[in-house]
mmCIF file of C-alpha atoms and ligand atoms in Angstrom:
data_model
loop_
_atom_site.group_PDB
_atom_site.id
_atom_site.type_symbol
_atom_site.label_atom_id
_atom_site.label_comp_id
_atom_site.label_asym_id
_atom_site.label_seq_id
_atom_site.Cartn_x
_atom_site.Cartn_y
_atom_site.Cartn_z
ATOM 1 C CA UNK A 1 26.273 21.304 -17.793
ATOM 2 C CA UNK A 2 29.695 21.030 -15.762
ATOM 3 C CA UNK A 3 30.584 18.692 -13.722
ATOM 4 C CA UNK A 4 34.019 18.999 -11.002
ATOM 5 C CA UNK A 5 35.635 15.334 -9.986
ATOM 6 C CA UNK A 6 37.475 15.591 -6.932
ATOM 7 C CA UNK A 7 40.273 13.411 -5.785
ATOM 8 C CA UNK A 8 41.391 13.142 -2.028
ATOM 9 C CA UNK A 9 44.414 12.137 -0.356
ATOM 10 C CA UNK A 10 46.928 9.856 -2.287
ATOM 11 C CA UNK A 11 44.832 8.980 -5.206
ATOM 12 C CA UNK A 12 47.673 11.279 -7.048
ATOM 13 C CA UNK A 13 49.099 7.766 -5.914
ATOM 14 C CA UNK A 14 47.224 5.698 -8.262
ATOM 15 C CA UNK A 15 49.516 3.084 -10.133
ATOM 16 C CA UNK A 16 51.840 3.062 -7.296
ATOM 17 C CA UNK A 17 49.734 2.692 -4.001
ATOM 18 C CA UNK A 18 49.331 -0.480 -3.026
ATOM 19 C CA UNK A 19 48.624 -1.895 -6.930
ATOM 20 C CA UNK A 20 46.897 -5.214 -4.996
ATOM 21 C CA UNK A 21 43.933 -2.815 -3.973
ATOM 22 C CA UNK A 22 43.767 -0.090 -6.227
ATOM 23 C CA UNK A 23 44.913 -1.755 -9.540
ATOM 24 C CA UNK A 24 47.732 -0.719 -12.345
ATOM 25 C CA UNK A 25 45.629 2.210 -13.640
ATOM 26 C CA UNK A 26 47.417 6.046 -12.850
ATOM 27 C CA UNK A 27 44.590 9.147 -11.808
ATOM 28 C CA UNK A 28 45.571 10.575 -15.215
ATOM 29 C CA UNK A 29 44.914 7.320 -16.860
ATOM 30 C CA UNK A 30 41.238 7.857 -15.300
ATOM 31 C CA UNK A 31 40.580 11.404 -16.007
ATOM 32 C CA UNK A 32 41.318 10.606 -19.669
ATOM 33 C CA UNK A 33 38.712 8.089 -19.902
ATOM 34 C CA UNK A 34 36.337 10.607 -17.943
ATOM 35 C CA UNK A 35 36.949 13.655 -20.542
ATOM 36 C CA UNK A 36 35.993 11.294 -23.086
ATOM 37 C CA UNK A 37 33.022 10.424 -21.792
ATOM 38 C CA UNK A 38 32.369 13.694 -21.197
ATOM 39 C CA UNK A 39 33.298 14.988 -24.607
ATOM 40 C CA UNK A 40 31.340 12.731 -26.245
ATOM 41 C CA UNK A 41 28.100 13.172 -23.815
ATOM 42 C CA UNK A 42 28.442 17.651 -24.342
ATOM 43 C CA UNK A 43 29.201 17.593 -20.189
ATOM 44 C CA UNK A 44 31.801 20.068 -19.558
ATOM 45 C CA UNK A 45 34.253 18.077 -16.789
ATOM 46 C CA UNK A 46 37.169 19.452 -14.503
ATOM 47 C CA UNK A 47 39.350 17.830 -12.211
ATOM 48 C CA UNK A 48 41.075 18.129 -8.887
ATOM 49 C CA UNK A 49 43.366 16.555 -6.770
ATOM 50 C CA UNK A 50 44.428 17.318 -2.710
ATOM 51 C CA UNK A 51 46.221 16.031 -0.035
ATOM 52 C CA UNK A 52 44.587 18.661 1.971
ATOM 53 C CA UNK A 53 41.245 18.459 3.910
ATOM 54 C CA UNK A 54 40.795 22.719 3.690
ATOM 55 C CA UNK A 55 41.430 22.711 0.165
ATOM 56 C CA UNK A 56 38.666 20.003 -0.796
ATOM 57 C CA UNK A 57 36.513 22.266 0.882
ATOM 58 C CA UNK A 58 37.579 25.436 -0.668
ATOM 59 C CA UNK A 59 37.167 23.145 -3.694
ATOM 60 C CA UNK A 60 33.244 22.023 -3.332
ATOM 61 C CA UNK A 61 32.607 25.703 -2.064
ATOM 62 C CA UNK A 62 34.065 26.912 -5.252
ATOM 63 C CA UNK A 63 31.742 24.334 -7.375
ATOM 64 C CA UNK A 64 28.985 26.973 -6.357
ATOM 65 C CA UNK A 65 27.160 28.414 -9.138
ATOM 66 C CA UNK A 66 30.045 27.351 -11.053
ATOM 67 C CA UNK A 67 29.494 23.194 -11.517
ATOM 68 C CA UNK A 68 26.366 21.430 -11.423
ATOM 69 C CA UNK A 69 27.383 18.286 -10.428
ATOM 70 C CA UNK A 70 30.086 16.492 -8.143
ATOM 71 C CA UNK A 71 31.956 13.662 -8.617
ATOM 72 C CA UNK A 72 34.318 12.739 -5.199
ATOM 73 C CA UNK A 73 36.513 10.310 -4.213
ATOM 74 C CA UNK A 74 37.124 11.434 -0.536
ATOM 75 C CA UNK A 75 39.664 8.900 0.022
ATOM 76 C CA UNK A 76 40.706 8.413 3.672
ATOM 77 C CA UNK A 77 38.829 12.152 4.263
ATOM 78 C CA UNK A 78 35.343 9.829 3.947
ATOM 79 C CA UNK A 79 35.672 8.496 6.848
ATOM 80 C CA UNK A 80 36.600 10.920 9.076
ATOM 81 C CA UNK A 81 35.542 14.777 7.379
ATOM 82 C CA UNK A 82 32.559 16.540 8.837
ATOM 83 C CA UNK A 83 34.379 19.807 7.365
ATOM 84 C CA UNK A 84 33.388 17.739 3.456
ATOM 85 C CA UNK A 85 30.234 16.573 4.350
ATOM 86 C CA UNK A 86 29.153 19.750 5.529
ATOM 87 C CA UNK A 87 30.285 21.692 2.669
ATOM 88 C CA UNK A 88 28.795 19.253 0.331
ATOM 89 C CA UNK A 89 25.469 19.381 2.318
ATOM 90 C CA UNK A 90 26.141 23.481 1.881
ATOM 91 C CA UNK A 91 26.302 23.145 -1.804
ATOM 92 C CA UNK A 92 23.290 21.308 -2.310
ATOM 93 C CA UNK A 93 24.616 20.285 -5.605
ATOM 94 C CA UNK A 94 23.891 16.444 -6.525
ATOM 95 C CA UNK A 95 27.499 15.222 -5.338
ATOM 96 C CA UNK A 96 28.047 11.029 -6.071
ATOM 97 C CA UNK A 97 30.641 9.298 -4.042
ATOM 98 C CA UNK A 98 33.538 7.064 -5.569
ATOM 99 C CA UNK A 99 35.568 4.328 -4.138
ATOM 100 C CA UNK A 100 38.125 2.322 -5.914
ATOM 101 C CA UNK A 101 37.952 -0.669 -3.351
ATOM 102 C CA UNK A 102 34.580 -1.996 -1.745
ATOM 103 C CA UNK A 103 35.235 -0.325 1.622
ATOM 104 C CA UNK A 104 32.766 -2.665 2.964
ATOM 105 C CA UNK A 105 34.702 -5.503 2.553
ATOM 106 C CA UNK A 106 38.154 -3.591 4.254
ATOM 107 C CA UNK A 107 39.014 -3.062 7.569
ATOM 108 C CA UNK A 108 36.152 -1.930 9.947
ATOM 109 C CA UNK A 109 36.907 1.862 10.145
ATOM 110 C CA UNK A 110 36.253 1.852 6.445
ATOM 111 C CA UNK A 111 33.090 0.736 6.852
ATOM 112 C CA UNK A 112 31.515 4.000 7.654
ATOM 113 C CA UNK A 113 31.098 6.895 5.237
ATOM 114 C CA UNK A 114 30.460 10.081 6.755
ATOM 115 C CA UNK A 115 29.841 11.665 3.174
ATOM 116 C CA UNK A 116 27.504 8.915 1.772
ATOM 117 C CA UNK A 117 24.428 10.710 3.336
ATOM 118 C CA UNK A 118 24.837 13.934 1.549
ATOM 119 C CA UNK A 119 25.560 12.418 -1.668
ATOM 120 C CA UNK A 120 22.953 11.103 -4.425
ATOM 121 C CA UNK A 121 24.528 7.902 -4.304
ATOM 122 C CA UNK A 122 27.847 5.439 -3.464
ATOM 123 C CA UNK A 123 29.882 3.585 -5.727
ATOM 124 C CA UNK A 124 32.462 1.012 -4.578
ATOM 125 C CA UNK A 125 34.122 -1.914 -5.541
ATOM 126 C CA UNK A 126 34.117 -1.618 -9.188
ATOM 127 C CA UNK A 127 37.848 -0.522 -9.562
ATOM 128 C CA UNK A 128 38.526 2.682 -11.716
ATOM 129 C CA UNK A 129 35.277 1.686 -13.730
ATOM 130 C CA UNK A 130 33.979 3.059 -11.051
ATOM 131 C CA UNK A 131 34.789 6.557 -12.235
ATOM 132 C CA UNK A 132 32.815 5.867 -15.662
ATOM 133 C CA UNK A 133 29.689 4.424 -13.296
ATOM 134 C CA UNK A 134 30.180 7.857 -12.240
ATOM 135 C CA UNK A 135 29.826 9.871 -15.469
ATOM 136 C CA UNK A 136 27.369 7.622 -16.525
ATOM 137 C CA UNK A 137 24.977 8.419 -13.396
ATOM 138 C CA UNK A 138 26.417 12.452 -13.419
ATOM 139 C CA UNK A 139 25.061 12.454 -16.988
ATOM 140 C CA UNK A 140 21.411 11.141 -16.036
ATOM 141 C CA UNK A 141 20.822 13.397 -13.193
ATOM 142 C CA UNK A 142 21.685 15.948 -15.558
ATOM 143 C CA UNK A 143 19.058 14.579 -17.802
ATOM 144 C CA UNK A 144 16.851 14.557 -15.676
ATOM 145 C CA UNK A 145 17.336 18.119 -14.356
ATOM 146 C CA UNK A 146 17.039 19.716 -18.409
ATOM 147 C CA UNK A 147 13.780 18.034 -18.346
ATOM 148 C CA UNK A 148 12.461 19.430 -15.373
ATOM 149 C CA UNK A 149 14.112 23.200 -16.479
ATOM 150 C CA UNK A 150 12.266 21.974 -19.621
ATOM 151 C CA UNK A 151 8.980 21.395 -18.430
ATOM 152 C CA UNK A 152 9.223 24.519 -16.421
ATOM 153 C CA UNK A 153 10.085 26.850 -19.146
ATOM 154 C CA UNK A 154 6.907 25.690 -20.746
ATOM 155 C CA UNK A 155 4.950 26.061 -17.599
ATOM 156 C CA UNK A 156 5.878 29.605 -17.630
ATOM 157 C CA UNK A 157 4.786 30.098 -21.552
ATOM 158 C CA UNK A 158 1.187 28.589 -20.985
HETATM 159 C C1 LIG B 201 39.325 4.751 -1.190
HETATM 160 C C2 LIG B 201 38.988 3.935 0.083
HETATM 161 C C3 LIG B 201 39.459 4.684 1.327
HETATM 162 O O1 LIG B 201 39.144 3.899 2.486
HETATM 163 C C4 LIG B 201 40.951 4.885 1.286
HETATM 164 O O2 LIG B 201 41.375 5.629 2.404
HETATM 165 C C5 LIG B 201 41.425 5.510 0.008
HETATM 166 C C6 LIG B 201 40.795 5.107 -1.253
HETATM 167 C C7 LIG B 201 38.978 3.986 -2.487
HETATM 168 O O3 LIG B 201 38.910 4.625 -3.530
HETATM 169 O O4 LIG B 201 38.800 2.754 -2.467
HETATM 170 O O5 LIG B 201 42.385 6.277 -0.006
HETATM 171 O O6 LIG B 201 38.544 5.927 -1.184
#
């Protein structure tokens, strides 16, 4: 099983941005911790980072029959992208949201995600532990799906 994290707009940032909201920790900092989980869980994991709206689409479009699951932090692009919502919602692979901050508790145009509904779930506020939330919930959907493939497969024998 594979999953693809994709980073958005100035999370290449990370460690420099604005430290009082998004912490010490640099993106490559993060995707270390993430291949580990990874490694250690057998989930095949690659990463990608853009400043540009078109290429995170190009991105998820890629993910087809290629990853089978998304992990994105949309940055600034969640509030504002139909172009990623509707490619995620094209997909149909189970996508989960990441945000460093709780965007609930920012400014009020932060407040709405327009990629939330497409996505199996949200995770804010936690910092870059976040991320490993992530994995953690990637990794149980994928679970979940071998068991159904699983039960299926012996469906098919009977
Ligand atoms: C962010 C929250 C967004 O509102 C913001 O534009 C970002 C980062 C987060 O991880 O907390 O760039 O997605």
């Amino acid at each position: 099983m594979k999953v693809t994290v994709i980073q958005g707009p100035n999370l290449n940032m990370l460690g420099v941005r604005e430290q009082n909201i998004y912490g010490p920790m640099k993106l490559e900092d993060i995707h270390a911790q993430m291949r580990a989980f990874a490694e250690q869980n057998g989930i095949e994991i690659e990463f990608f980072q853009s400043n540009l709206e078109g290429e995170i689409v190009d991105k998820i479009q890629e993910c087809l029959g290629d990853s089978d699951g998304i992990i994105i932090n949309p940055a600034a692009f969640t509030h504002t992208s139909i172009a990623i919502r509707d490619a995620i919602a094209a997909v149909q692979i189970p996508t989960i949201e990441v945000h460093i901050s709780n965007i609930y508790r920012r400014e009020e145009f932060r407040h709405k995600s327009l990629i939330a509904p497409v996505c199996a779930g949200q995770i804010s506020g936690f910092g870059p532990f976040g991320y490993h939330l992530a994995m953690v919930a990637i990794a149980q959907i994928f679970n979940e799906i071998k068991a159904i493939q699983e039960q299926q497969k012996q469906q098919n024998n009977a």
